[in-house]
Amino acid sequence: MLLVLGNATVDEAMGVETWPSPGQTIIAGAPKRDLGGKGANQAIVAARAGADVRFVAAIGNDADGRWVADALASEGLNVDELMIAATATDRSLIFIDPNGENAIVSTVNASLSIKPDTVEALVGDLAAGDQILMQGNLSLDATRAGFAAARRAGIHTLFNPSPLHAGHGELLGMVDVLVVNEGEARSLSQEFSAVASAKALRDAGVREVIVTLGGRGAVFCDASGLHHVSADTVEVVDTTGAGDTFMGVLAAGLFTHRMTGIAALRAASLAAAITVQRAGTLASFPARNEIAAILKLKAPA
Ligand code: ATP
């Protein structure tokens, strides 16, 4: 079982010609609404990749929250464990430039309402050998409580600390698999090259460190050393969700399909290359049969 504990949001994506500067107003294209949140995204992709996913997030008692719950249910995820926060459902505004690059502004009030003791109780339902995957949207105390409880119970810990906060570095000693992009790796390790960063992060106590490098692929660092996997050369439409696709497939590859680190990394890269060729968040994720083909599994009926 893979417990994905994170956020679920309403995403509004808008195309922009240039990035706004302070004090400037710019005109955007018509907004497109999609389910989002790194927690929801990674849970959906991991489930499509065959993982036995249990997803927990907090939503508001509002129309957006009901829309999010319906969207998750239509993905086949159990929504009974969604928590209702005394705040609005979290949302993200996503701006996408003509090169497919994005800039995102998110609210996290619902996610911050999840308390450390709630997280400990959730982890208490897991068994040794299960996995917990968290991102950067919960409070530092809740995230720390989840990893500490998991460590005590022999549960594998996966961390994608995005958005990165001060204090995430102190959690690294409790993390088995860390996935960060280049900027996050630099901030966490205060090194100046991704390769140096991956090594520094392993020295901080992480068992397997993966640094994603956008169109340049990803590096993987474990006890056997440092490995690089190139990204597919593709026509980029919108990179939103690439990191989440990568994380979801990597988690399923490592723990559900028991792939080697390098094989799971290759699968994650191929899946993320599909996502960058499509617009949207959920709308851009590879389908079950596409991921199955990548994982070389029998395609689902
Ligand atoms: P995002 O926030 O846009 O979802 P991220 O910053 O978390 O992404 P990236 O390093 O940009 O993470 O991308 C994650 C992975 O997606 C990369 O390691 C790569 O496999 C794939 N990817 C990203 N950009 C491209 C691209 N231009 N071409 C092919 N693959 C890509």
PDB file of C-alpha atoms and ligand atoms in Angstrom, residues 102 181 212-215 217-218 231-232 234 236 239-244 246 269 272-273 276, ligand 1:
ATOM      1  CA  ASN A 102       4.987  27.503 -16.085  1.00  0.00           C
ATOM      2  CA  ASN A 181      14.183  19.354  -9.144  1.00  0.00           C
ATOM      3  CA  THR A 212      15.139  15.954 -12.059  1.00  0.00           C
ATOM      4  CA  LEU A 213      16.695  18.219 -14.691  1.00  0.00           C
ATOM      5  CA  GLY A 214      13.740  19.110 -16.920  1.00  0.00           C
ATOM      6  CA  GLY A 215      14.554  18.462 -20.596  1.00  0.00           C
ATOM      7  CA  GLY A 217      16.571  14.177 -17.782  1.00  0.00           C
ATOM      8  CA  ALA A 218      17.371  13.154 -14.219  1.00  0.00           C
ATOM      9  CA  ALA A 231      14.873  12.791 -21.196  1.00  0.00           C
ATOM     10  CA  ASP A 232      13.108  11.926 -24.459  1.00  0.00           C
ATOM     11  CA  VAL A 234       9.898  15.807 -27.581  1.00  0.00           C
ATOM     12  CA  VAL A 236       7.015  20.588 -25.404  1.00  0.00           C
ATOM     13  CA  THR A 239       5.509  21.137 -18.588  1.00  0.00           C
ATOM     14  CA  THR A 240       2.864  21.363 -15.820  1.00  0.00           C
ATOM     15  CA  GLY A 241       2.601  18.016 -14.049  1.00  0.00           C
ATOM     16  CA  ALA A 242       5.873  16.612 -15.423  1.00  0.00           C
ATOM     17  CA  GLY A 243       7.377  16.347 -11.948  1.00  0.00           C
ATOM     18  CA  ASP A 244       4.221  14.721 -10.554  1.00  0.00           C
ATOM     19  CA  PHE A 246       7.718  11.400 -12.754  1.00  0.00           C
ATOM     20  CA  SER A 269      11.247   9.822 -17.525  1.00  0.00           C
ATOM     21  CA  ALA A 272       6.919  12.516 -17.876  1.00  0.00           C
ATOM     22  CA  ALA A 273       7.892  13.039 -21.524  1.00  0.00           C
ATOM     23  CA  VAL A 276       5.047  17.630 -21.369  1.00  0.00           C
TER      24      VAL A 276
HETATM   25  P1  ATP B   1       6.996  20.687 -13.009  1.00  0.00           P
HETATM   26  O1  ATP B   1       7.020  21.579 -11.789  1.00  0.00           O
HETATM   27  O2  ATP B   1       6.975  21.435 -14.315  1.00  0.00           O
HETATM   28  O3  ATP B   1       5.984  19.603 -12.950  1.00  0.00           O
HETATM   29  P2  ATP B   1       9.572  19.860 -11.966  1.00  0.00           P
HETATM   30  O4  ATP B   1      10.268  21.185 -11.864  1.00  0.00           O
HETATM   31  O5  ATP B   1       9.112  19.219 -10.701  1.00  0.00           O
HETATM   32  O6  ATP B   1       8.402  19.901 -13.030  1.00  0.00           O
HETATM   33  P3  ATP B   1      11.396  18.884 -14.009  1.00  0.00           P
HETATM   34  O7  ATP B   1      12.800  18.567 -13.679  1.00  0.00           O
HETATM   35  O8  ATP B   1      11.129  20.135 -14.784  1.00  0.00           O
HETATM   36  O9  ATP B   1      10.548  18.803 -12.664  1.00  0.00           O
HETATM   37  O10 ATP B   1      10.762  17.678 -14.863  1.00  0.00           O
HETATM   38  C1  ATP B   1      10.566  16.381 -14.302  1.00  0.00           C
HETATM   39  C2  ATP B   1      10.875  15.353 -15.358  1.00  0.00           C
HETATM   40  O11 ATP B   1       9.963  15.532 -16.465  1.00  0.00           O
HETATM   41  C3  ATP B   1      12.271  15.429 -15.959  1.00  0.00           C
HETATM   42  O12 ATP B   1      13.231  14.718 -15.189  1.00  0.00           O
HETATM   43  C4  ATP B   1      12.039  14.787 -17.326  1.00  0.00           C
HETATM   44  O13 ATP B   1      12.043  13.365 -17.222  1.00  0.00           O
HETATM   45  C5  ATP B   1      10.620  15.251 -17.682  1.00  0.00           C
HETATM   46  N1  ATP B   1      10.685  16.481 -18.478  1.00  0.00           N
HETATM   47  C6  ATP B   1      10.575  17.755 -18.041  1.00  0.00           C
HETATM   48  N2  ATP B   1      10.746  18.642 -19.051  1.00  0.00           N
HETATM   49  C7  ATP B   1      10.959  17.902 -20.165  1.00  0.00           C
HETATM   50  C8  ATP B   1      11.216  18.213 -21.545  1.00  0.00           C
HETATM   51  N3  ATP B   1      11.309  19.481 -21.961  1.00  0.00           N
HETATM   52  N4  ATP B   1      11.384  17.183 -22.411  1.00  0.00           N
HETATM   53  C9  ATP B   1      11.301  15.890 -22.002  1.00  0.00           C
HETATM   54  N5  ATP B   1      11.073  15.529 -20.703  1.00  0.00           N
HETATM   55  C10 ATP B   1      10.917  16.512 -19.807  1.00  0.00           C
END
